[in-house]
Amino acid sequence: MPDTTEKRVLLAAPRGYCAGVDRAVIAVEKALELHGSPIYVRKEIVHNKYVVETLSERGAIFVNETDEVPEGARVVFSAHGVSPAVRQAADDRNLLSIDATCPLVTKVHKEAVRFAREDQTILLIGHEGHEEVEGTAGEAPEHTIIVNSPEEADTVEVPDPDNVVWLSQTTLSVDETMDTVKRLRARFPKLQDPPSDDICYATQNRQVAVKKLAPECDLVIVVGSANSSNSVRLVEVALEYGARTSYRVDRATEIDEAWFEGVSTVGVTSGASVPEILVRDVLDLLAGRGFDTVEEVRTATEDLMFSLPREIRADLKEKQAENAMRA
Ligand code: SF4
């Protein structure tokens, strides 16, 4: 019997690349164009397998720490940011550092420095071991306590309960973070809020779009890598807001045919570090399975752009001047 179920795709918007990821990836591409290979990159420039593989093919070398970079070579710091100790280690090896830290992460670093200067205890809501959390905590290690989950808010101890402020990783679940803050405030009524949202616009917008489409979906496919915090959060948000099932895939080839059993509406979105080509591959695969009606579910329009890291801007300016001299 032919399958007559009406099949459709709800495509979340916004999805995919945010301004910080775009800037970081272009920074590595420009560094390769300007200086040639190798360009070293400390950690994954953004948490996406495809992006890292593509840049590796073009001559970027990904390392875990600056001591793996030859003295005097160029190194790019990833969008997730680094602690002052990492900057110092790079300077000690005379590395030519290019800082691709997302400006919205830098904003949180500055908040941490300011609150530490005021001798406050910073309750940093985020995932221990995540590069961004290591970088932010590294700005004020003696003043920072990491709170990994709402449950930890019930047990965390601080030296002075009247002198506490919370900050957060930029890529968390908005709802879960608010729950953590509520629980912290129940124990520390004088808990101070950050001056503005630490969870960034891109994380928030992608979650809002998924919240809108999830109730109508039998299945939500999130394109993104396993170590991408905001991508993993999108699966959780989809399930929480009514999707019957939700899976994260790096690429279309990871989609399991069994997921389509009894499914008529598939939601599709992607994390902030995911190039659109990977979403297109998923849509092509879905079209091949009869899901060829695609409706966009848009909840916001994004036009934010960040200027390139100042080291790249300076090198580009120098190159332009050289070219003008030759002309
Ligand atoms: Fe910046 Fe947010 Fe993108 Fe992270 S997810 S790079 S904080 S804009």
Coordinates of N, CA and C and ligand atoms in Angstrom, one line a residue, residues 18-21 79 102 104-105 170-171 200-203 230 272 306, ligand 1:
C18 N 25.9 31.8 14.1 CA 25.7 33.1 14.8 C 26.8 34.0 14.4
A19 N 26.7 35.2 14.8 CA 27.8 36.2 14.4 C 29.1 35.9 15.0
G20 N 29.2 35.3 16.2 CA 30.5 35.0 16.8 C 31.2 33.8 16.1
V21 N 30.4 32.8 15.6 CA 31.0 31.7 14.9 C 31.4 32.2 13.5
A79 N 36.5 30.7 19.5 CA 35.3 31.6 19.8 C 34.9 31.5 21.3
C102 N 34.5 35.2 20.9 CA 33.3 35.9 20.6 C 33.1 37.2 21.5
L104 N 30.7 38.4 22.7 CA 29.7 38.2 23.8 C 30.2 37.3 24.9
V105 N 31.3 36.6 24.6 CA 32.0 35.8 25.7 C 32.9 36.8 26.4
T170 N 27.3 31.2 27.9 CA 26.4 31.8 26.9 C 25.5 30.9 26.2
T171 N 25.7 29.6 26.3 CA 25.0 28.6 25.4 C 24.1 27.7 26.2
C200 N 23.5 34.2 25.2 CA 23.6 35.1 24.1 C 22.3 35.1 23.2
Y201 N 22.2 36.1 22.4 CA 21.0 36.3 21.5 C 20.8 35.1 20.7
A202 N 21.9 34.5 20.1 CA 21.8 33.4 19.2 C 21.2 32.1 19.9
T203 N 21.8 31.8 21.1 CA 21.3 30.7 21.9 C 19.8 30.9 22.1
N230 N 25.1 24.5 22.7 CA 23.8 25.0 22.3 C 23.0 24.0 21.4
A272 N 24.4 26.9 16.7 CA 25.0 28.2 16.2 C 26.4 28.0 15.5
F306 N 29.9 41.0 13.7 CA 31.0 41.5 14.5 C 32.1 41.8 13.6
Ligands
SF4_1 FE1 29.0 34.2 20.5 FE2 26.6 33.2 21.2 FE3 27.7 32.5 18.9 FE4 28.7 31.7 21.2 S1 26.7 31.1 20.4 S2 29.9 32.4 19.5 S3 28.4 33.5 22.5 S4 27.0 34.6 19.4

